[in-house]
Short mmCIF file of C-alpha atoms and ligand atoms in Angstrom, two decimals:
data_model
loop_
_atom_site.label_atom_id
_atom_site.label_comp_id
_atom_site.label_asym_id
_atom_site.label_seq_id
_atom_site.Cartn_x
_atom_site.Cartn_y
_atom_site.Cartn_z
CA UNK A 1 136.63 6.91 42.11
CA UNK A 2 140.26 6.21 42.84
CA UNK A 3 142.72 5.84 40.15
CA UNK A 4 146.25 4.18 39.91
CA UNK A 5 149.53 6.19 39.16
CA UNK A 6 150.71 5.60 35.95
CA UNK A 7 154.01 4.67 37.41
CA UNK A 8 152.66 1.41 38.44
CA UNK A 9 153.45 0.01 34.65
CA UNK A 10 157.43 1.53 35.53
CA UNK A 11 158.26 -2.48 36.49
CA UNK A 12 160.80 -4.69 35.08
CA UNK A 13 159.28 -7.20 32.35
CA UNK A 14 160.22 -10.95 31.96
CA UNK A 15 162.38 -12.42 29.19
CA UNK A 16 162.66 -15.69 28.60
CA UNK A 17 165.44 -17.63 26.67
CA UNK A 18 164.12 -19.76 23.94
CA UNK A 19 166.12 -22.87 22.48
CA UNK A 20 164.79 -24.61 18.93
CA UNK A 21 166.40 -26.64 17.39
CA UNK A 22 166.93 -24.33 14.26
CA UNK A 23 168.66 -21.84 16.63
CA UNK A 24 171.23 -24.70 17.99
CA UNK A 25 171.96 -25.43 14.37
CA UNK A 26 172.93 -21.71 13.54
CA UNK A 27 174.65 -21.15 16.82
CA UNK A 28 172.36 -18.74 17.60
CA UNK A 29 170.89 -17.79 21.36
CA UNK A 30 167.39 -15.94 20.94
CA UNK A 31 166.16 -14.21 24.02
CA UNK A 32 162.61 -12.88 24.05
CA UNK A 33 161.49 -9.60 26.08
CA UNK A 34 158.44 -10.36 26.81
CA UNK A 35 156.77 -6.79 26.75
CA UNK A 36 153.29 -8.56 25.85
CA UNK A 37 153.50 -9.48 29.77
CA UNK A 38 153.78 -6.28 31.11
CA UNK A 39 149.83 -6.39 32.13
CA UNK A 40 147.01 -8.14 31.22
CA UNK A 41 145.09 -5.54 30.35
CA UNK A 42 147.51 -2.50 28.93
CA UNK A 43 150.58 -4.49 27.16
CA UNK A 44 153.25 -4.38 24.89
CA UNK A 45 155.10 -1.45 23.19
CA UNK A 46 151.81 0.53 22.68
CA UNK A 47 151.72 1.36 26.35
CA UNK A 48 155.04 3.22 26.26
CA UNK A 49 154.42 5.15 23.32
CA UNK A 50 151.19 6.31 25.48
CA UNK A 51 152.57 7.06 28.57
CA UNK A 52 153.82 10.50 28.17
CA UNK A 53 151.11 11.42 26.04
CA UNK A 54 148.56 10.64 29.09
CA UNK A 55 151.36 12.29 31.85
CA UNK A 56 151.44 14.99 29.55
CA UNK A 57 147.51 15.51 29.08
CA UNK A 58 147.03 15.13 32.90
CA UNK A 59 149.88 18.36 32.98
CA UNK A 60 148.06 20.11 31.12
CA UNK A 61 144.56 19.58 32.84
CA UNK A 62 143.07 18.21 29.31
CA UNK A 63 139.75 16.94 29.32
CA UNK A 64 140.42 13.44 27.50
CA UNK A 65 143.22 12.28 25.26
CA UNK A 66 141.68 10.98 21.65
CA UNK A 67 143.89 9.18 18.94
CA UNK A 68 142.65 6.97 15.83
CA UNK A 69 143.43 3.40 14.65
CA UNK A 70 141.18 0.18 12.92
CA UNK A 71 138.46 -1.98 14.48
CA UNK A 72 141.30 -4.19 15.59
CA UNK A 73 143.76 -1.58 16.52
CA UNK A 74 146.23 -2.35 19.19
CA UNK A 75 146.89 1.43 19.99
CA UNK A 76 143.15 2.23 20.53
CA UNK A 77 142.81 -1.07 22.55
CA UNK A 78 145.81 0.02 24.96
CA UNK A 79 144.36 3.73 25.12
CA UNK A 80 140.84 2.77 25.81
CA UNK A 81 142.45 0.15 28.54
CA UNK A 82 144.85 2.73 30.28
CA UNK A 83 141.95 6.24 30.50
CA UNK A 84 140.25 3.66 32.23
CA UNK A 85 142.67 2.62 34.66
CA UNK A 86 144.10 5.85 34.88
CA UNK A 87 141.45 8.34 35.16
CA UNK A 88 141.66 10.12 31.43
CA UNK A 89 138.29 9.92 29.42
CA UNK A 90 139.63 8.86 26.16
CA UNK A 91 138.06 9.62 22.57
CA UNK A 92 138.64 6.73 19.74
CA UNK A 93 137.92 8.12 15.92
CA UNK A 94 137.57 4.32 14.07
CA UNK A 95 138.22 3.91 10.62
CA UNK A 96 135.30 2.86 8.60
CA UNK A 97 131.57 3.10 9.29
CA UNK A 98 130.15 1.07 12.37
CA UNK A 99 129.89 -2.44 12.16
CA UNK A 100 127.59 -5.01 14.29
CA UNK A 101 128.61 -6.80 16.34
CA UNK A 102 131.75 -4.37 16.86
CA UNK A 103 134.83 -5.92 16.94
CA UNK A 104 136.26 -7.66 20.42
CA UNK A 105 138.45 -4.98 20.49
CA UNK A 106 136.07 -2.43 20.18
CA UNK A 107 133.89 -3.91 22.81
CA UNK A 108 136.52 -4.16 25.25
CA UNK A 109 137.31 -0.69 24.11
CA UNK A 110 133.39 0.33 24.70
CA UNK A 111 133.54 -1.20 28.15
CA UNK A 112 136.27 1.05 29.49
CA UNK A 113 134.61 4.20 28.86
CA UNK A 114 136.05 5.21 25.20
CA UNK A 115 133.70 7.36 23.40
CA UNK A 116 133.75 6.13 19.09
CA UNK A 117 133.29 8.43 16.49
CA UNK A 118 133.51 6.26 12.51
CA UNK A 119 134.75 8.43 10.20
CA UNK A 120 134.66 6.75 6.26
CA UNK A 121 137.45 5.22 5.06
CA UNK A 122 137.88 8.44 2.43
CA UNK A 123 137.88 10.82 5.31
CA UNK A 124 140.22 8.90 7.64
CA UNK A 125 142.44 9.37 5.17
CA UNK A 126 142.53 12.82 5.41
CA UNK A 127 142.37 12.92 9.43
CA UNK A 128 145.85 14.74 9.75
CA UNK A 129 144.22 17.55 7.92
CA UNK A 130 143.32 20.34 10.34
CA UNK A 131 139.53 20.97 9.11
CA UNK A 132 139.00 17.56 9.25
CA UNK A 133 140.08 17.39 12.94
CA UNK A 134 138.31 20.86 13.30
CA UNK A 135 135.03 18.89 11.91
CA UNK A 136 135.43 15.88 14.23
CA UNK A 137 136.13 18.16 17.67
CA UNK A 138 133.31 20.17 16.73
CA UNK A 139 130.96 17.23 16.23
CA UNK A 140 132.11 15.73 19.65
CA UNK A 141 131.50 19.73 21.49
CA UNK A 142 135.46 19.38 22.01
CA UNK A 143 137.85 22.47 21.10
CA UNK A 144 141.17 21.41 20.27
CA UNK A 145 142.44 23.07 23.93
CA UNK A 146 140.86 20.76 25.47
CA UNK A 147 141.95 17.76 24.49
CA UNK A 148 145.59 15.96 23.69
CA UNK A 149 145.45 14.44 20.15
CA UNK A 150 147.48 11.24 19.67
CA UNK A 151 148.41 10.22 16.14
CA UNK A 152 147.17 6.84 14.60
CA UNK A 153 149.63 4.17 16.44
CA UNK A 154 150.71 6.28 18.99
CA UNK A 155 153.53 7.50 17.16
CA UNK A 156 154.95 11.01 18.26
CA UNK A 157 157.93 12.98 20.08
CA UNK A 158 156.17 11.47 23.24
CA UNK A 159 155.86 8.06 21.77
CA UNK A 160 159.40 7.69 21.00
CA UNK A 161 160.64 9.20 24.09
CA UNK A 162 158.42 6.25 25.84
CA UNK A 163 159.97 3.98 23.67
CA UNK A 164 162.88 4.63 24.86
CA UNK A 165 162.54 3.50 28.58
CA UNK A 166 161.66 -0.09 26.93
CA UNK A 167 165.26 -2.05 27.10
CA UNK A 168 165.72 -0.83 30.54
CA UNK A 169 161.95 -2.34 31.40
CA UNK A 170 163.94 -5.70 30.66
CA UNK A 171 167.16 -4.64 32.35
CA UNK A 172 168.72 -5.46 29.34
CA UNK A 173 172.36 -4.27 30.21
CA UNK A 174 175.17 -3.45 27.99
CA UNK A 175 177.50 -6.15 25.60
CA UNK A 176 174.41 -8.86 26.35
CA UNK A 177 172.99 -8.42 22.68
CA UNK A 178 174.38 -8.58 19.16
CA UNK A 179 171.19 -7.74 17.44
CA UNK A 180 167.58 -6.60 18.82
CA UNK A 181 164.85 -7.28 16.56
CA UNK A 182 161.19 -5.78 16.23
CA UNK A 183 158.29 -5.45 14.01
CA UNK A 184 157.91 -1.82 12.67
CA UNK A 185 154.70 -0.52 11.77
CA UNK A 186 155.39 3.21 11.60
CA UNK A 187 158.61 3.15 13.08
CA UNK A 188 158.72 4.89 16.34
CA UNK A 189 159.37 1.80 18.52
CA UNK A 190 162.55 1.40 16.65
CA UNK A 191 163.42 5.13 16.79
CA UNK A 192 162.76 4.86 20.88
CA UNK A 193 165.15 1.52 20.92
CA UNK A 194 168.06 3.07 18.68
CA UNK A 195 168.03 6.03 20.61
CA UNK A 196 168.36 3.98 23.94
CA UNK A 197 170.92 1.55 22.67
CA UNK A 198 173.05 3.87 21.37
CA UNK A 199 173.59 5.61 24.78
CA UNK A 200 173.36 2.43 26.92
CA UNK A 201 174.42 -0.72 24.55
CA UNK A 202 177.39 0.57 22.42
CA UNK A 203 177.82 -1.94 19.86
CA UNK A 204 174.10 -3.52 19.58
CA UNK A 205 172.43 -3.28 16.12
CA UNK A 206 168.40 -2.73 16.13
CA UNK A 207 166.86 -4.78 13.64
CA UNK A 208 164.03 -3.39 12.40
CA UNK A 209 160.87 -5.63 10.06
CA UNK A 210 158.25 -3.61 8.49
CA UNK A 211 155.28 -5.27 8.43
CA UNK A 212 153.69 -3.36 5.67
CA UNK A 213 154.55 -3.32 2.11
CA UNK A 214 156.20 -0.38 0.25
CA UNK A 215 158.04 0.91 3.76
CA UNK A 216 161.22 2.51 2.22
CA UNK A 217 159.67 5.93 3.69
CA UNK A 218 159.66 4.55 7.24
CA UNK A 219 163.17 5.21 6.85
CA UNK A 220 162.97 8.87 6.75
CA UNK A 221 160.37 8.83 9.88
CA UNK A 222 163.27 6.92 11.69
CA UNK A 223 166.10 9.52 11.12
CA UNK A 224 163.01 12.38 11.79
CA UNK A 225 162.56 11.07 15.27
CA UNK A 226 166.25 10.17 15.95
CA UNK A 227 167.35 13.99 14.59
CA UNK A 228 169.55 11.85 11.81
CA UNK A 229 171.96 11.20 14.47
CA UNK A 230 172.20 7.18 14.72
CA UNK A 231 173.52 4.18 12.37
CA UNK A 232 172.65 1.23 14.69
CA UNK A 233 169.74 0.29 13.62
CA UNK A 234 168.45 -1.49 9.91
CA UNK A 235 164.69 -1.50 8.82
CA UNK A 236 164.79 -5.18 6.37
CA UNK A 237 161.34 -3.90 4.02
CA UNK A 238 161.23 -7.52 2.18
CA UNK A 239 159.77 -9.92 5.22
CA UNK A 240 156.04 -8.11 5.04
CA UNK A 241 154.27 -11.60 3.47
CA UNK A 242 152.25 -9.27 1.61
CA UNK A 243 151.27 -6.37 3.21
CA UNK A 244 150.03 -4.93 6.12
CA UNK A 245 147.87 -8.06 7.83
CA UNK A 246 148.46 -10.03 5.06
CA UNK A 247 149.71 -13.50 5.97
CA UNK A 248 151.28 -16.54 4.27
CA UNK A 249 150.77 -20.23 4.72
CA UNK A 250 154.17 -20.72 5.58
CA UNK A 251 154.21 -17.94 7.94
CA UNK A 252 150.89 -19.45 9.97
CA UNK A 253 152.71 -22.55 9.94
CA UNK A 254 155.64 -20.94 11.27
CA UNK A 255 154.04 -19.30 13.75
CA UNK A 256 151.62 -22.21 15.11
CA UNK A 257 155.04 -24.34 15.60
CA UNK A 258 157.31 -21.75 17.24
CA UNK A 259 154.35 -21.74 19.63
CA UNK A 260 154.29 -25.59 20.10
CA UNK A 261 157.55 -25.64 20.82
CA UNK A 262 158.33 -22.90 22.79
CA UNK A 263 154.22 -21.96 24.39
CA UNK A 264 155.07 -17.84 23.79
CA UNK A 265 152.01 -17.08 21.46
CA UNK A 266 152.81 -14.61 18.44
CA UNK A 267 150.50 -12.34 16.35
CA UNK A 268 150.29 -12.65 12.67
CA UNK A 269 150.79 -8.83 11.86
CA UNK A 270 153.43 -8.36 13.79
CA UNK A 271 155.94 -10.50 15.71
CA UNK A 272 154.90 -13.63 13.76
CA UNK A 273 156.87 -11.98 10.91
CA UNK A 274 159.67 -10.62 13.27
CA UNK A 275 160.35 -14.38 14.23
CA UNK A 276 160.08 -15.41 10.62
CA UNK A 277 162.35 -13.31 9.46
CA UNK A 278 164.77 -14.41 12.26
CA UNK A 279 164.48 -17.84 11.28
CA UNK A 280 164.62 -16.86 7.51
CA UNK A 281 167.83 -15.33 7.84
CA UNK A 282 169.49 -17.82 9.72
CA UNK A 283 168.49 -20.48 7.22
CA UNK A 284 169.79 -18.50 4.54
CA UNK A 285 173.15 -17.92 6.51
CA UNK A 286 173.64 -21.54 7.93
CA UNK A 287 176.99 -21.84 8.06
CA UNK A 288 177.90 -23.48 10.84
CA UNK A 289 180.76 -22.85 12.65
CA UNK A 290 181.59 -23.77 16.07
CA UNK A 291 184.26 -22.23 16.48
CA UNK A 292 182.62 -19.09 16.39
CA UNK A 293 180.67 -17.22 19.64
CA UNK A 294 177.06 -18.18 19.42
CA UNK A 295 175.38 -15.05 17.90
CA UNK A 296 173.57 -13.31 20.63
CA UNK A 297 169.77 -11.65 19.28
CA UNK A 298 166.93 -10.06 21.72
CA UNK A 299 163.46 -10.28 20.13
CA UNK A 300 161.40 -7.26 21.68
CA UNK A 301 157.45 -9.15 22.14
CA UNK A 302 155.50 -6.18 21.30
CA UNK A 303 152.19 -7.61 22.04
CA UNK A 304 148.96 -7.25 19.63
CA UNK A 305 147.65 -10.52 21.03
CA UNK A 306 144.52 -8.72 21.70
CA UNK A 307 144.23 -7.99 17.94
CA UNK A 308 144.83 -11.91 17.05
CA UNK A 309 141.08 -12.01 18.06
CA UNK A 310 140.20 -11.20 14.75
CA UNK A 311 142.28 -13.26 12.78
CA UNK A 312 141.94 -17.17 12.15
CA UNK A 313 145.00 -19.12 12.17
C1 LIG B 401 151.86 -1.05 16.78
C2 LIG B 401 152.68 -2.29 16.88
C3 LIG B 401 153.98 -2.36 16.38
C4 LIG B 401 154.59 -1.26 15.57
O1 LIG B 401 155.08 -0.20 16.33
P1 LIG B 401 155.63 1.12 15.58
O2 LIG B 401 156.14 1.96 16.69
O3 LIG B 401 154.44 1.76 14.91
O4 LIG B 401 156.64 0.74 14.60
C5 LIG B 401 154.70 -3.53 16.57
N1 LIG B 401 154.16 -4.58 17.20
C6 LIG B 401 152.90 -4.57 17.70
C7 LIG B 401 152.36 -5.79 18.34
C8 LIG B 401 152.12 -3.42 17.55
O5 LIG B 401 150.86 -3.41 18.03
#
């Protein structure tokens, strides 16, 4: 069997303007990078944060790459998606015990070759823990030379340093944005951003929305990856609806008539509540004034449409 080089995902991704009216009242231009398009199969920001785990693990001759994440997990979706397509057996530990039928992720998951091992939800807790791991490698006849280990998410070093290659994916060039906003889940997306704007966009603020609840500490993950060096970025903690997949009324009814208007389709857990947030602030700020320079924002479309499978709106 012949597989592709990774570098056929190094290709420039589509943004698209948008124009509500909301964003005409708050002289505001909102530009989308539509990272969700980057493939049909293997999209959004989860595919950088893999990449130089898998060039790495192909280095170093491993025998599979295998990482952890939920039934509907975006991460293990991508990871499953790209071994396939680019020759790396891949190894997904699920949180929870099995459940019938799995999830469409899962299947899809199942269909490119990734091997599932369900771990309770009391022991995935403790999966960082190196007899836990020790337990799971041995179960699977793995030793932990063999194989490249990627955290829950897909948030390392390697991650990040993927992350980074993600503005100039949209050619997004220097004085074009005010303000880049993104949904944060543990962070390194935003590390990868900050890290690339403040060499190539001097004067561009990352905007950061955690989408879980409680995500003061993501702060401290942020200055881990970016050695404490940067100030351009700002994680807002209060836009989560709840918690972590937790939705509101108002936000599905947000999010089912940004889509009307403008046809880009948004996920509940993640960019639904980036674009809220957007919108909340602006209503919050309206002042209008015209004689100011319309406010220039880049929304980065991190995908997880694949996980909206499992949610109604
Ligand atoms: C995983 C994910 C995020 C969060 O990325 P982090 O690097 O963990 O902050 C954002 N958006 C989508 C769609 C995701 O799947």
């Amino acid at each position: 069997m012949v597989f592709e080089s990774i570098d056929v995902l190094d290709k420039t991704v589509p943004v698209q303007s948008v124009n509500t009216e909301w964003l005409r009242e708050a002289n505001v231009s909102l530009d989308i990078l539509r990272l969700d398009e980057l493939d049909p199969e293997i999209s959004g920001n989860k595919w950088y944060k893999l990449k130089h785990n898998i060039l790495s693990a192909q280095r170093e001759g491993n025998s599979a790459i295998l990482s952890f994440g939920g039934a509907w997990s975006n991460h293990i979706h991508a990871l499953a998606a790209a071994g396939h397509r680019f020759g790396m057996p891949t190894i997904g530990v699920i949180r929870g015990e099995p459940v019938e039928p799995l999830s469409a992720t899962l299947v899809d998951a199942v269909n490119w070759g990734m091997k599932l091992h369900y771990l309770s939800r009391s022991d995935y807790r403790r999966k960082n823990e190196a007899y836990l791991l020790d337990k799971i490698l041995s179960q699977l006849g793995l030793s932990a030379r063999d194989v490249h280990i990627v955290p829950e998410g897909g948030s390392n070093p390697l991650g990040v340093l993927g992350c980074r290659e993600i503005l100039a994916a949209g050619q997004i060039s220097s004085g074009s944005y005010d303000e880049i906003w993104l949904a944060c889940g543990t962070g390194a997306t935003l590390a990868g951003l900050s890290l690339a704007a403040s060499d190539e966009l001097p004067g561009t603020q990352i905007k950061g929305v955690a989408v879980l609840k409680g995500a003061d500490f993501l702060r401290n993950d942020i200055h881990k990856y970016t050695l404490h060096s940067l100030d351009n970025w700002t994680l807002l903690t209060d836009c989560h609806h709840g918690g972590y997949a937790r939705t509101t009324k108002e936000l599905l009814s947000f999010i089912k008539s940004f889509e009307n208007e403008t046809a880009i389709p948004l996920d509940p857990v993640y960019t639904g509540k980036v674009l809220f947030a957007i919108w909340h602030s602006l209503a919050e700020n309206l002042k209008p004034d015209s004689s100011c320079r319309a406010k220039r924002l880049l929304m980065v479309h991190t995908g997880g449409l694949q996980g909206r499978r499992g949610i109604k709106i």
